[in-house]
GROMACS .gro file of C-alpha atoms in nm:
model
  198
    1MET     CA    1  12.025  11.405   3.765
    2SER     CA    2  11.905  11.110   3.970
    3LEU     CA    3  11.554  10.985   3.914
    4SER     CA    4  11.328  11.034   4.212
    5PRO     CA    5  10.956  11.074   4.277
    6HIS     CA    6  10.826  11.431   4.278
    7THR     CA    7  10.510  11.574   4.432
    8THR     CA    8  10.307  11.818   4.224
    9PRO     CA    9  10.138  12.123   4.375
   10SER     CA   10   9.801  12.014   4.220
   11GLY     CA   11   9.657  12.362   4.210
   12ASN     CA   12   9.484  12.456   4.533
   13LEU     CA   13   9.433  12.097   4.653
   14LEU     CA   14   9.571  12.018   4.995
   15LEU     CA   15   9.745  11.703   4.881
   16GLY     CA   16   9.981  11.704   4.587
   17PHE     CA   17  10.014  11.411   4.350
   18LEU     CA   18  10.322  11.191   4.376
   19LEU     CA   19  10.474  11.152   4.031
   20PRO     CA   20  10.666  10.828   3.974
   21SER     CA   21  11.043  10.852   3.934
   22ILE     CA   22  11.012  10.761   3.562
   23HIS     CA   23  10.851  11.104   3.513
   24ALA     CA   24  11.199  11.252   3.559
   25ALA     CA   25  11.345  11.041   3.275
   26PRO     CA   26  11.361  11.233   2.943
   27PRO     CA   27  11.293  10.919   2.729
   28PHE     CA   28  10.957  10.881   2.907
   29PHE     CA   29  10.831  11.182   2.709
   30THR     CA   30  10.942  11.049   2.369
   31GLN     CA   31  10.789  10.776   2.155
   32GLN     CA   32  11.037  10.490   2.150
   33PRO     CA   33  11.132  10.316   1.824
   34ASN     CA   34  11.162   9.978   1.997
   35PRO     CA   35  10.808   9.831   2.030
   36ALA     CA   36  10.888   9.648   2.356
   37THR     CA   37  11.026   9.965   2.514
   38GLN     CA   38  10.731  10.168   2.389
   39ALA     CA   39  10.489   9.912   2.536
   40ILE     CA   40  10.649   9.967   2.880
   41VAL     CA   41  10.635  10.347   2.838
   42THR     CA   42  10.270  10.328   2.727
   43GLU     CA   43  10.178  10.110   3.027
   44GLN     CA   44  10.350  10.358   3.262
   45TRP     CA   45  10.172  10.654   3.098
   46SER     CA   46   9.836  10.473   3.114
   47ARG     CA   47   9.875  10.411   3.487
   48LEU     CA   48   9.991  10.767   3.547
   49ILE     CA   49   9.699  10.919   3.352
   50LEU     CA   50   9.440  10.706   3.532
   51SER     CA   51   9.583  10.761   3.881
   52TYR     CA   52   9.618  11.136   3.824
   53ALA     CA   53   9.263  11.156   3.687
   54ARG     CA   54   9.135  10.977   3.996
   55HIS     CA   55   9.338  11.205   4.224
   56ARG     CA   56   9.203  11.520   4.057
   57GLN     CA   57   8.856  11.374   3.973
   58LEU     CA   58   8.914  11.440   3.602
   59PHE     CA   59   8.694  11.249   3.362
   60THR     CA   60   8.805  11.383   3.025
   61VAL     CA   61   9.138  11.397   2.847
   62ARG     CA   62   9.197  11.548   2.503
   63VAL     CA   63   9.491  11.510   2.269
   64GLU     CA   64   9.516  11.891   2.275
   65ASP     CA   65   9.586  11.881   2.650
   66ALA     CA   66   9.947  11.796   2.562
   67GLU     CA   67   9.980  12.142   2.403
   68VAL     CA   68   9.797  12.348   2.669
   69THR     CA   69  10.021  12.528   2.915
   70GLY     CA   70   9.857  12.569   3.253
   71GLY     CA   71   9.576  12.323   3.175
   72GLU     CA   72   9.443  12.065   3.419
   73TRP     CA   73   9.676  11.799   3.275
   74ASP     CA   74   9.986  12.021   3.263
   75GLU     CA   75  10.138  11.878   3.583
   76ILE     CA   76  10.186  11.534   3.435
   77LEU     CA   77  10.210  11.596   3.061
   78ARG     CA   78  10.516  11.816   3.105
   79ASN     CA   79  10.816  11.825   3.333
   80ASP     CA   80  10.978  12.167   3.341
   81ARG     CA   81  11.256  12.036   3.569
   82ILE     CA   82  11.394  11.839   3.273
   83ASN     CA   83  11.246  12.062   3.002
   84ARG     CA   84  11.026  11.789   2.854
   85ARG     CA   85  10.663  11.758   2.753
   86LEU     CA   86  10.455  11.483   2.598
   87ARG     CA   87  10.375  11.558   2.234
   88SER     CA   88  10.014  11.542   2.122
   89SER     CA   89  10.094  11.264   1.871
   90HIS     CA   90  10.242  11.052   2.154
   91LEU     CA   91   9.939  11.121   2.376
   92ALA     CA   92   9.708  11.022   2.087
   93TYR     CA   93   9.897  10.690   2.060
   94ILE     CA   94   9.873  10.629   2.437
   95LEU     CA   95   9.498  10.702   2.434
   96GLU     CA   96   9.452  10.462   2.144
   97GLN     CA   97   9.625  10.186   2.344
   98MET     CA   98   9.416  10.269   2.652
   99ALA     CA   99   9.097  10.248   2.444
  100ALA     CA  100   9.201   9.902   2.325
  101LYS     CA  101   9.224   9.795   2.693
  102ASN     CA  102   8.886   9.953   2.786
  103GLN     CA  103   9.060  10.207   3.010
  104LEU     CA  104   8.876  10.485   2.829
  105VAL     CA  105   8.611  10.541   2.565
  106TYR     CA  106   8.623  10.808   2.298
  107ASP     CA  107   8.358  11.072   2.357
  108PRO     CA  108   8.195  11.171   2.136
  109PRO     CA  109   8.223  10.840   1.945
  110LYS     CA  110   8.379  10.812   1.599
  111GLN     CA  111   8.672  11.042   1.677
  112SER     CA  112   8.999  10.989   1.863
  113ARG     CA  113   9.083  11.333   2.005
  114SER     CA  114   8.871  11.337   2.324
  115ALA     CA  115   8.804  11.055   2.568
  116LEU     CA  116   8.626  10.968   2.892
  117LEU     CA  117   8.860  10.798   3.134
  118TYR     CA  118   8.765  10.484   3.323
  119TRP     CA  119   8.970  10.537   3.639
  120ARG     CA  120   8.680  10.340   3.778
  121THR     CA  121   8.519  10.086   3.548
  122PRO     CA  122   8.144  10.117   3.482
  123GLU     CA  123   8.100   9.813   3.710
  124GLU     CA  124   8.291   9.988   3.990
  125TRP     CA  125   8.082  10.303   3.936
  126ALA     CA  126   7.767  10.089   3.963
  127GLU     CA  127   7.880   9.972   4.307
  128VAL     CA  128   7.969  10.328   4.415
  129LEU     CA  129   7.629  10.447   4.291
  130HIS     CA  130   7.434  10.178   4.474
  131GLU     CA  131   7.637  10.226   4.792
  132TRP     CA  132   7.571  10.603   4.775
  133ALA     CA  133   7.197  10.545   4.729
  134SER     CA  134   7.195  10.302   5.022
  135THR     CA  135   7.395  10.513   5.268
  136THR     CA  136   7.210  10.837   5.189
  137GLY     CA  137   6.864  10.685   5.232
  138GLN     CA  138   6.778  10.707   4.861
  139LEU     CA  139   6.659  10.347   4.816
  140ASN     CA  140   6.308  10.332   4.665
  141THR     CA  141   6.322  10.707   4.594
  142ILE     CA  142   6.303  10.833   4.237
  143LEU     CA  143   6.600  11.056   4.152
  144THR     CA  144   6.669  11.242   3.831
  145PHE     CA  145   7.007  11.188   3.672
  146TYR     CA  146   7.082  11.555   3.743
  147GLU     CA  147   7.025  11.501   4.118
  148ILE     CA  148   7.289  11.227   4.110
  149ILE     CA  149   7.543  11.427   3.909
  150GLU     CA  150   7.483  11.752   4.101
  151PRO     CA  151   7.380  11.644   4.452
  152PRO     CA  152   7.316  11.910   4.719
  153VAL     CA  153   7.596  11.754   4.925
  154PRO     CA  154   7.910  11.665   4.725
  155SER     CA  155   7.947  11.291   4.676
  156PRO     CA  156   8.182  11.052   4.494
  157LEU     CA  157   7.938  11.086   4.200
  158SER     CA  158   7.955  11.466   4.176
  159GLY     CA  159   8.028  11.563   3.816
  160ILE     CA  160   8.024  11.207   3.680
  161PRO     CA  161   7.969  11.223   3.303
  162MET     CA  162   7.622  11.121   3.187
  163GLN     CA  163   7.761  10.845   2.966
  164ILE     CA  164   7.936  10.676   3.261
  165LEU     CA  165   7.633  10.727   3.486
  166ARG     CA  166   7.404  10.562   3.228
  167LYS     CA  167   7.637  10.261   3.200
  168ALA     CA  168   7.647  10.224   3.579
  169ILE     CA  169   7.267  10.245   3.604
  170HIS     CA  170   7.231   9.992   3.321
  171ILE     CA  171   7.454   9.749   3.514
  172LEU     CA  172   7.236   9.797   3.825
  173THR     CA  173   6.915   9.738   3.625
  174LYS     CA  174   7.052   9.406   3.499
  175THR     CA  175   7.102   9.294   3.860
  176ASN     CA  176   6.758   9.424   3.973
  177ARG     CA  177   6.914   9.695   4.191
  178ALA     CA  178   6.774   9.988   3.989
  179GLN     CA  179   6.484  10.078   3.762
  180ILE     CA  180   6.476  10.350   3.497
  181ILE     CA  181   6.167  10.566   3.554
  182ALA     CA  182   6.015  10.826   3.320
  183VAL     CA  183   5.995  11.163   3.495
  184ALA     CA  184   5.857  11.500   3.386
  185ASP     CA  185   6.191  11.634   3.263
  186GLY     CA  186   6.339  11.315   3.116
  187GLU     CA  187   6.463  11.007   3.295
  188GLY     CA  188   6.499  10.914   3.657
  189VAL     CA  189   6.609  10.611   3.847
  190ARG     CA  190   6.481  10.423   4.150
  191PHE     CA  191   6.743  10.228   4.344
  192LEU     CA  192   6.632   9.901   4.497
  193PRO     CA  193   6.779   9.705   4.788
  194GLY     CA  194   7.055   9.465   4.692
  195ASN     CA  195   6.837   9.158   4.735
  196ALA     CA  196   6.556   9.286   4.510
  197GLY     CA  197   6.437   9.027   4.262
  198LYS     CA  198   6.603   8.737   4.445
   0.00000   0.00000   0.00000
């Protein structure tokens, strides 16, 4: 069988996800005894996981996802055309390597089975957040965190995990582009123009 890219159906999404040709190679799904080879495989898996998460807007991956048939990660963690799937122990190793490169953070902390993916870094999310506030006329308006995560009109921030949102807001506060404000039901944020404090 020749190795070629393959497009997934991606559930009911209009655009499928283009899997790299290495996804059709049986050794890709197996931990390699040679450290140099495994480093290449891990790098390829890391890129694949992050690009697929971005494509599907997935923020969380769990070691158990390798064992779940029909789950949201099934399209990339298995390849039925070559009868292969990534084992949970291999996925745990890949996630550990991704954590070491700040490509994800374990959530909740102090465990290594579930992680939040940084397909955008917190710094990139801060820019997306400020751009969203600017283009939707939200500058100098106090918004609750919930209004950002669950906006009335879907946005690039829809469904963003609270932990990532907090990091992005913290980055904006350090550059005087946001202020944390106490509101009746918890915390809110006021976004300031980019030149605030200059």
